[in-house]
Amino acid sequence: MKRLISPISPISLPHTNPQKSLLFHLLHTQTPPIQPTQTSPKPHLNPTQIDPLNYLLTFIPQIKALSQNPRNHIALTTLDSLLAQAHVLNSSSLLIVIHYLCQIKKLGRAKDVFLKIKSKGQVKDCFLFSLVYDCLVCNGKIYDVEIVWNELCGDDLKFDVSDYVIYVCKYCGGDEIRGVFERVVRGGRVLRKESYGALIGALCRENEGGLGKEVVRVMRDAGFRVDCFSYYVLFRCFCRNGEVDEADWVLRVLVKRKFQVDICVYGNFMHALCKTGKFREAKKLFFRLTKQDIVGGFKKGESLKEGRRVIFQLKCEDNVPKMLAYETYFRSLCDMGRLDEAEVLLKKMMNSRTVPEICVYGSFIRALFVADRDKDAIRFFQVEKKKGLVRVDEIASYVIMGLCQKGNLDEAVKLFDETASLGAFFNCSNVCNCILGNYWKRNRLAEAEHLFRRLKNGNYGVLPDASMYEIMVKGYCNQSDVANTLLLFQEMVDRKIVVSCALYEVIIRALYSRGSVREALKYLNKMVESGNIVSSTRWKMFFSSTFVALEHSFSSDV
């Protein structure tokens, strides 16, 4: 009998296509999906025994058929029969169903499936909102999103767009944050004050000071008073990016608000001056801070002059300790690679009776490594080690990480072992991460495992944290060692270490790439129900880029 829809025909899957070969393997080693025909359009799946993969392999061909012909009665009947059994699927499988239904504009059916997810109570409110925001109303205005959200959730969930903005700002990446800014803020939606503050902070974290400034304007237009902390975050962002004029504008606002201008403000502005090559101005500011130039100064009751940088109109001699001024200027010079000037300044600091902070030593060592002066960095470390003015392990950590970054791994490990033998290691996590990462980069598996085992045994006074586990898991995944990957994952769960969304993605890709699609779908569901992914935008991108065989197998008539 002739089939109207051919979801998957194993005979027609050419082995030259890796995606179809994967499904060929699945369908020959596991229960095949239902094959609907003209005479039997309804799949007979036992609701208590539905396998997510078989369900999807039966469901997706109907989506394919309806995308080609929306009036395909057989496909639509089969689709509705499948949707009637969707309530027994797990949360992740239901998300996949919604994803495909929205692709063919079957929004009413997608809403029904959404209610099934909501009734399970296993997915966070923020993710449910993002599902409406990004799938059900993906091209609509933010007001349309709220209408659909209220229609589906009513008074059940006390969650709104302002809450969603805060969640995105806290947990999501730059693209999603910028997307929220474009759609919500530029869409004209007035948010709560704390949501605007979170958005300013998140945009500045992504070095989007210009967009952060626009949020400030929107806040003021909406009648909100922007707090000094938001202005300060914006100021730091402009300084970090070297946008001196913009930073000066924000500083003017802060001074008028009587904001306490301390060494952090001066240090950030000095960094901005150095980053843009304005070293004469940076030196002038340093002289002001060290009382070598005390001409002028802004007094209470006076107005700030236009056309002159605010930082040079301030009286700073009472706010900044001299040693902090030296350290701030020194670190700015090191960051810009001005080592000759930094070295002269360091000698002046060393000649004083005050020992500089460890960050000063670290800045100098980092700068030496960046300038390919590795031997000078090691020599400097040895000299300071003999002086005994700073903890050996603190200064050694900078040298070890510098050696790792330059590829001198054996020398770095030798120094690490020598230093660790002296006692507890400061900043052990960062140093071990650096060494572990370089072991994997150079395929030195046995040594990576040995170091990790010693860490687990407490040899270095600290147990492996989430970042160390993540390096090991990614290393095993790159080696296609899924067994050890899953063992470490279970260790993290047993130790109640939070598994990041990124790590879930690495594990799922590893499982999928070796053909363990059922297992990959299982971990995809764990990722969703654990609450570690808060945005359907990221979920959609990950699903579409990873589970390609599920889609590409139906990209041509078979």
XYZ file of C-alpha atoms in Angstrom:
558
model
C 0.000 0.000 0.000
C 1.342 3.413 -0.899
C 2.350 5.611 2.054
C 1.291 9.239 2.053
C 3.963 10.131 4.621
C 7.264 8.372 4.944
C 8.782 9.351 8.314
C 11.832 7.127 8.086
C 12.529 4.273 5.754
C 15.727 2.503 6.844
C 16.310 1.176 3.335
C 16.381 4.682 1.906
C 18.886 6.095 4.400
C 22.192 6.448 2.522
C 25.161 5.559 4.710
C 27.175 8.424 3.251
C 25.094 10.872 5.314
C 26.339 10.757 8.944
C 23.091 12.168 10.347
C 20.969 9.561 8.574
C 23.456 6.834 9.445
C 22.901 7.676 13.114
C 19.161 7.186 12.765
C 19.749 4.044 10.689
C 21.637 2.664 13.703
C 18.898 3.735 16.127
C 16.090 2.185 14.140
C 17.893 -1.120 13.678
C 18.851 -1.545 17.318
C 15.760 -0.187 19.073
C 11.989 -0.274 18.758
C 11.030 1.458 15.506
C 8.605 4.383 15.479
C 5.052 4.034 14.275
C 4.640 4.041 10.489
C 1.312 5.802 9.760
C -0.345 5.004 6.439
C -3.491 6.021 4.627
C -5.421 3.184 6.221
C -3.956 3.543 9.720
C -3.248 7.211 10.388
C -3.361 6.951 14.177
C -0.292 5.648 15.981
C -1.087 3.177 18.755
C 1.412 4.133 21.462
C 0.887 2.752 24.943
C 0.672 5.930 27.085
C 2.415 4.244 30.004
C 5.316 3.055 27.849
C 5.949 5.940 25.462
C 9.612 6.280 24.636
C 10.531 9.946 23.950
C 12.766 9.118 20.991
C 10.230 6.864 19.276
C 7.564 9.474 19.931
C 9.677 12.194 18.304
C 10.610 10.003 15.349
C 6.891 9.555 14.738
C 5.934 13.151 15.550
C 8.492 15.064 13.470
C 7.475 13.567 10.085
C 3.975 14.928 10.640
C 5.495 18.383 11.169
C 7.486 17.926 7.958
C 4.375 16.894 6.027
C 2.292 19.782 7.394
C 5.034 22.303 6.650
C 4.817 21.204 3.002
C 1.020 20.964 2.922
C -0.914 22.508 5.857
C -4.092 20.746 4.641
C -2.650 17.248 4.834
C -5.559 15.595 6.656
C -3.752 12.327 7.386
C -0.752 14.092 8.945
C -3.002 16.400 10.981
C -5.053 13.482 12.290
C -1.891 11.605 13.238
C -0.485 14.741 14.876
C -3.588 15.231 17.032
C -3.523 11.577 18.040
C 0.077 11.985 19.169
C -0.680 15.217 21.025
C -3.463 13.456 22.922
C -0.774 11.242 24.457
C 1.768 14.026 25.074
C 0.852 14.378 28.752
C 2.958 11.296 29.596
C 6.119 12.803 28.076
C 8.789 14.445 30.209
C 9.324 18.206 30.267
C 12.097 18.325 27.675
C 10.149 16.239 25.153
C 7.178 18.562 25.582
C 9.459 21.520 24.868
C 10.568 19.857 21.639
C 6.924 19.344 20.678
C 6.161 23.035 21.306
C 9.246 24.030 19.325
C 8.023 22.166 16.230
C 4.381 23.202 16.599
C 5.419 26.856 16.668
C 7.482 26.316 13.520
C 4.341 25.374 11.556
C 2.203 28.035 13.302
C 0.009 25.557 15.197
C -0.064 27.957 18.142
C -3.342 26.733 19.633
C -1.961 23.218 19.929
C 1.337 24.622 21.235
C -0.561 26.439 23.998
C -2.268 23.198 25.002
C 1.123 21.493 25.315
C 2.415 24.508 27.271
C -0.355 23.941 29.822
C 0.767 20.317 30.152
C 4.303 21.481 31.021
C 2.942 24.023 33.474
C 0.747 21.442 35.200
C 3.765 19.187 35.821
C 5.384 21.903 37.959
C 8.898 20.748 37.054
C 9.990 23.784 35.019
C 10.789 27.164 36.566
C 8.465 30.112 36.019
C 11.206 32.113 34.310
C 11.668 29.378 31.706
C 7.910 29.143 31.134
C 7.791 32.896 30.567
C 10.700 32.681 28.133
C 8.790 29.953 26.282
C 5.941 32.394 25.690
C 8.387 35.212 24.962
C 10.523 33.274 22.491
C 8.241 30.612 20.989
C 4.543 31.346 21.300
C 4.929 35.083 20.592
C 8.394 35.127 19.055
C 7.760 38.046 16.679
C 5.133 39.967 18.623
C 5.459 43.023 20.810
C 6.170 42.657 24.495
C 2.559 43.593 25.258
C 1.422 40.587 23.176
C 3.719 38.366 25.245
C 2.072 39.571 28.446
C -1.424 38.999 27.041
C -0.634 35.375 26.145
C 1.173 34.836 29.466
C -1.831 36.079 31.433
C -4.154 33.978 29.275
C -2.180 30.805 30.000
C -1.170 31.403 33.601
C -3.686 33.899 34.937
C -3.199 34.332 38.669
C -1.433 30.970 39.071
C 2.076 32.348 38.588
C 3.142 35.675 40.068
C 5.757 36.362 37.432
C 5.930 39.195 34.917
C 8.211 40.795 32.347
C 10.098 42.782 35.010
C 10.958 39.534 36.800
C 12.014 37.995 33.495
C 14.391 40.872 32.757
C 16.073 40.352 36.139
C 16.486 36.607 35.500
C 17.960 37.182 32.047
C 20.367 39.788 33.417
C 21.498 37.460 36.190
C 21.872 34.191 34.314
C 22.000 34.720 30.546
C 24.638 35.758 28.040
C 25.193 38.890 26.020
C 22.946 38.047 23.066
C 19.940 37.370 25.284
C 20.569 40.499 27.360
C 20.814 42.644 24.240
C 17.693 40.930 22.887
C 15.722 41.845 26.007
C 16.955 45.425 25.737
C 15.813 45.696 22.108
C 12.434 44.060 22.567
C 11.437 45.242 26.032
C 13.095 48.622 26.586
C 12.968 49.877 23.020
C 9.538 48.269 22.768
C 8.257 50.889 25.170
C 7.443 48.644 28.143
C 7.878 50.415 31.496
C 9.603 48.131 33.998
C 10.095 48.217 37.738
C 13.054 50.263 38.929
C 15.092 47.236 40.034
C 14.710 45.674 36.575
C 16.248 48.737 34.954
C 19.094 48.615 37.467
C 19.727 44.934 36.704
C 19.720 45.675 32.968
C 22.259 48.491 33.348
C 24.520 46.177 35.350
C 24.192 43.304 32.856
C 24.837 45.504 29.812
C 27.906 46.983 31.486
C 29.099 43.473 32.316
C 28.968 42.813 28.566
C 30.851 46.100 27.936
C 27.752 47.676 26.373
C 28.098 51.033 28.095
C 26.285 52.859 25.297
C 23.192 50.687 25.740
C 23.464 51.079 29.504
C 23.431 54.845 29.044
C 20.280 54.516 26.946
C 18.600 52.576 29.768
C 19.480 55.468 32.085
C 17.738 57.843 29.680
C 14.670 55.579 29.513
C 14.533 55.427 33.315
C 14.610 59.194 33.621
C 11.946 59.584 30.933
C 9.768 57.134 32.889
C 10.120 59.288 36.003
C 12.608 57.120 37.914
C 15.599 58.535 39.771
C 18.708 56.591 38.755
C 20.663 55.559 41.846
C 24.353 56.334 42.284
C 25.339 52.677 42.173
C 23.928 52.328 38.632
C 25.848 55.425 37.577
C 29.016 54.037 39.155
C 28.631 50.709 37.306
C 28.233 52.687 34.081
C 31.307 54.770 34.958
C 33.432 51.648 35.467
C 32.269 50.213 32.149
C 33.252 53.355 30.241
C 36.633 53.418 32.004
C 37.249 49.744 31.267
C 36.540 50.370 27.581
C 38.701 53.496 27.472
C 35.746 55.818 26.764
C 37.172 58.760 28.682
C 34.640 61.414 27.654
C 31.679 59.200 28.547
C 33.290 58.340 31.892
C 33.829 62.043 32.546
C 30.117 62.698 31.868
C 29.066 60.051 34.412
C 31.577 61.308 36.979
C 30.110 64.796 36.679
C 26.703 63.373 37.612
C 28.166 61.457 40.560
C 30.023 64.481 41.948
C 26.866 66.593 41.739
C 25.109 63.821 43.681
C 27.827 64.136 46.384
C 29.048 60.601 45.670
C 32.139 59.653 47.698
C 35.030 59.779 45.209
C 37.670 57.340 46.451
C 40.670 55.443 45.062
C 38.366 53.106 43.089
C 37.042 56.055 41.082
C 40.510 57.516 40.532
C 41.936 54.101 39.663
C 39.273 53.375 37.063
C 39.728 56.764 35.423
C 43.501 56.390 35.430
C 43.117 53.042 33.659
C 40.918 54.711 31.024
C 43.516 57.433 30.435
C 46.306 54.874 30.029
C 44.212 52.638 27.793
C 43.598 55.503 25.375
C 47.274 56.518 25.378
C 46.754 59.668 27.463
C 49.793 58.943 29.613
C 50.591 62.592 30.312
C 47.149 63.091 31.825
C 47.496 59.831 33.772
C 50.816 60.995 35.192
C 49.313 64.360 36.062
C 46.516 62.595 37.941
C 49.077 60.459 39.763
C 50.933 63.604 40.861
C 47.664 65.053 42.142
C 46.939 61.894 44.120
C 50.428 61.850 45.663
C 50.246 65.560 46.528
C 52.997 66.458 44.089
C 50.519 68.771 42.370
C 47.897 70.312 44.658
C 46.879 73.235 42.486
C 43.153 74.021 42.420
C 40.363 71.698 43.452
C 36.597 71.603 43.595
C 35.151 72.980 46.831
C 31.714 72.499 48.303
C 29.255 75.029 46.959
C 31.227 75.582 43.771
C 30.059 74.552 40.330
C 32.049 72.188 38.164
C 33.532 73.942 35.167
C 32.554 72.819 31.704
C 35.252 71.903 29.196
C 37.630 70.549 31.828
C 37.810 67.002 33.098
C 35.961 66.577 36.368
C 38.694 64.374 37.827
C 41.139 67.316 37.764
C 38.680 69.637 39.505
C 38.486 67.497 42.645
C 40.426 67.912 45.871
C 41.770 64.422 46.439
C 44.488 64.750 49.055
C 42.220 63.698 51.925
C 40.623 60.716 50.175
C 43.522 58.654 48.830
C 46.398 57.087 50.809
C 49.704 57.686 49.034
C 50.600 53.988 48.708
C 47.248 53.228 47.060
C 47.915 55.987 44.539
C 51.285 54.401 43.696
C 49.712 50.962 43.359
C 46.891 52.225 41.152
C 49.204 54.044 38.753
C 51.641 51.129 38.729
C 48.941 48.587 37.805
C 47.647 50.829 35.020
C 51.149 51.094 33.549
C 51.599 47.309 33.761
C 48.254 46.700 32.055
C 49.414 48.834 29.137
C 52.862 47.231 28.957
C 54.770 50.361 30.092
C 57.262 48.252 32.012
C 60.158 50.713 32.137
C 58.047 53.368 33.860
C 56.428 50.732 36.056
C 59.832 49.425 37.159
C 60.966 52.893 38.249
C 57.736 53.327 40.192
C 58.097 49.895 41.795
C 61.578 50.773 43.083
C 60.141 53.893 44.713
C 57.498 51.764 46.397
C 60.079 49.214 47.510
C 62.216 51.962 49.034
C 59.325 53.037 51.238
C 58.609 51.220 54.471
C 55.188 50.032 53.311
C 54.949 46.651 51.578
C 52.803 46.846 48.422
C 49.713 44.667 48.103
C 50.121 41.274 46.424
C 48.167 42.526 43.379
C 51.075 44.890 42.636
C 53.512 41.986 42.404
C 50.978 40.055 40.348
C 50.470 42.903 37.882
C 54.216 43.207 37.334
C 54.736 39.460 36.857
C 51.834 39.248 34.390
C 53.197 42.198 32.432
C 56.652 40.595 32.243
C 55.197 37.376 30.836
C 53.105 39.307 28.308
C 56.273 41.118 27.202
C 58.046 37.738 26.742
C 60.356 38.482 29.647
C 59.806 35.114 31.302
C 63.285 34.929 32.823
C 62.876 38.390 34.354
C 59.557 37.306 35.888
C 61.149 34.228 37.465
C 64.163 36.245 38.647
C 61.845 38.838 40.226
C 59.949 36.041 41.987
C 63.162 34.520 43.358
C 64.356 37.892 44.688
C 61.039 38.618 46.429
C 60.941 35.077 47.782
C 64.318 35.613 49.481
C 63.185 38.934 50.933
C 60.282 37.134 52.617
C 58.045 40.213 52.680
C 55.119 38.495 50.954
C 53.732 34.962 51.135
C 55.570 32.704 48.698
C 52.424 30.878 47.593
C 50.631 34.133 46.772
C 53.318 35.451 44.455
C 54.115 31.969 43.088
C 50.560 31.564 41.789
C 51.130 34.400 39.293
C 54.367 32.820 38.069
C 52.783 29.370 37.715
C 49.882 30.704 35.659
C 52.261 32.781 33.550
C 54.412 29.724 32.818
C 51.324 27.690 31.885
C 50.128 30.356 29.479
C 53.559 30.418 27.811
C 53.576 26.630 27.422
C 56.229 25.926 30.077
C 54.017 23.384 31.825
C 56.734 21.209 33.373
C 58.405 24.223 34.952
C 55.025 25.421 36.227
C 54.252 22.027 37.796
C 57.692 21.903 39.414
C 57.140 25.311 41.023
C 53.634 24.274 42.069
C 54.939 21.143 43.828
C 57.753 23.089 45.519
C 55.349 25.726 46.781
C 52.636 23.258 47.827
C 55.177 21.369 49.949
C 55.536 24.481 52.118
C 51.903 24.327 53.262
C 48.420 25.466 52.231
C 48.323 27.067 48.806
C 46.679 30.458 48.343
C 44.309 30.637 45.379
C 44.738 26.892 44.862
C 41.611 26.569 42.709
C 42.785 28.979 40.002
C 46.282 27.506 39.902
C 45.041 23.904 39.701
C 42.533 24.855 37.015
C 45.348 26.380 34.991
C 47.515 23.258 35.293
C 44.630 20.828 34.675
C 43.517 22.749 31.606
C 47.024 22.702 30.164
C 47.409 18.978 30.855
C 44.303 18.303 28.781
C 45.375 20.753 26.089
C 48.574 18.741 25.642
C 46.831 15.339 25.906
C 48.612 14.485 29.151
C 45.666 12.509 30.487
C 47.479 10.450 33.130
C 48.967 13.550 34.773
C 45.613 15.353 34.768
C 43.983 12.356 36.450
C 46.828 12.094 38.982
C 46.505 15.761 39.996
C 42.715 15.510 40.206
C 42.985 12.351 42.336
C 45.380 14.104 44.736
C 42.957 17.024 44.971
C 40.107 14.647 45.840
C 42.299 13.072 48.522
C 42.835 16.507 50.078
C 46.591 16.627 49.416
C 46.461 20.361 48.697
C 44.069 21.343 51.452
C 41.124 21.907 49.126
C 38.629 19.573 47.450
C 37.806 19.920 43.734
C 35.175 22.573 43.081
C 32.736 22.947 40.178
C 35.349 24.564 37.926
C 37.818 21.678 38.392
C 35.139 19.077 37.681
C 34.128 21.038 34.598
C 37.684 20.945 33.205
C 37.905 17.187 33.787
C 34.486 16.474 32.274
C 35.260 18.535 29.173
C 38.611 16.779 28.877
C 37.004 13.336 28.960
C 34.362 14.447 26.469
C 37.051 15.625 24.057
C 38.605 12.159 24.402
C 35.177 10.563 23.731
C 35.401 8.897 27.147
C 31.705 9.061 28.010
C 31.948 6.493 30.826
C 34.314 8.645 32.913
C 32.315 11.733 31.962
C 29.144 10.289 33.486
C 31.018 9.032 36.563
C 32.289 12.543 37.290
C 28.845 13.978 36.616
C 27.371 11.626 39.217
C 30.115 12.614 41.677
C 29.074 16.241 41.255
C 25.443 15.333 41.912
C 26.386 13.268 44.987
C 28.484 16.139 46.356
C 25.642 18.570 45.588
C 27.873 20.610 43.278
C 25.763 22.716 40.928
C 26.138 21.508 37.341
C 26.228 24.471 34.973
C 24.133 24.660 31.837
C 27.342 24.727 29.768
C 28.514 21.453 31.325
C 25.172 19.785 30.647
C 25.544 20.845 27.015
C 29.029 19.302 26.789
C 27.781 15.990 28.217
C 24.697 15.882 25.982
C 26.766 16.569 22.852
C 29.199 13.808 23.808
C 26.383 11.304 24.269
C 24.709 12.327 21.041
C 27.901 12.205 18.986
C 28.482 8.565 19.909
C 24.890 7.623 18.992
C 23.429 7.473 22.523
C 20.465 9.625 21.558
C 18.113 8.245 24.213
C 20.681 8.956 26.909
C 21.270 12.435 25.464
C 17.534 13.168 25.604
C 17.498 11.965 29.206
C 20.229 14.434 30.195
C 18.530 17.160 28.172
C 15.506 16.652 30.403
C 17.690 16.772 33.522
C 19.118 20.085 32.337
C 15.635 21.563 31.907
C 14.109 20.239 35.125
C 17.172 21.109 37.233
C 16.498 24.774 36.496
C 20.049 25.387 35.279
C 18.789 26.767 31.979
C 16.508 29.780 32.348
C 16.019 30.828 28.745
C 14.254 28.987 25.939
C 16.378 31.034 23.509
C 19.493 29.161 24.600
C 17.572 25.883 24.752
C 16.338 26.263 21.161
C 19.796 27.124 19.841
C 21.340 24.178 21.656
C 18.664 21.695 20.586
C 18.724 22.761 16.934
C 22.527 22.659 16.728
C 22.925 19.357 18.584
C 20.034 17.076 17.679
C 20.445 17.747 13.968
C 19.686 14.188 12.855
C 16.168 14.453 14.221
C 15.526 17.347 11.834
C 17.815 16.660 8.883
C 16.513 13.155 8.403
C 13.298 14.728 7.182
C 14.873 17.497 5.133
C 14.465 15.481 1.950
C 11.750 13.154 0.732
C 12.631 9.593 1.748
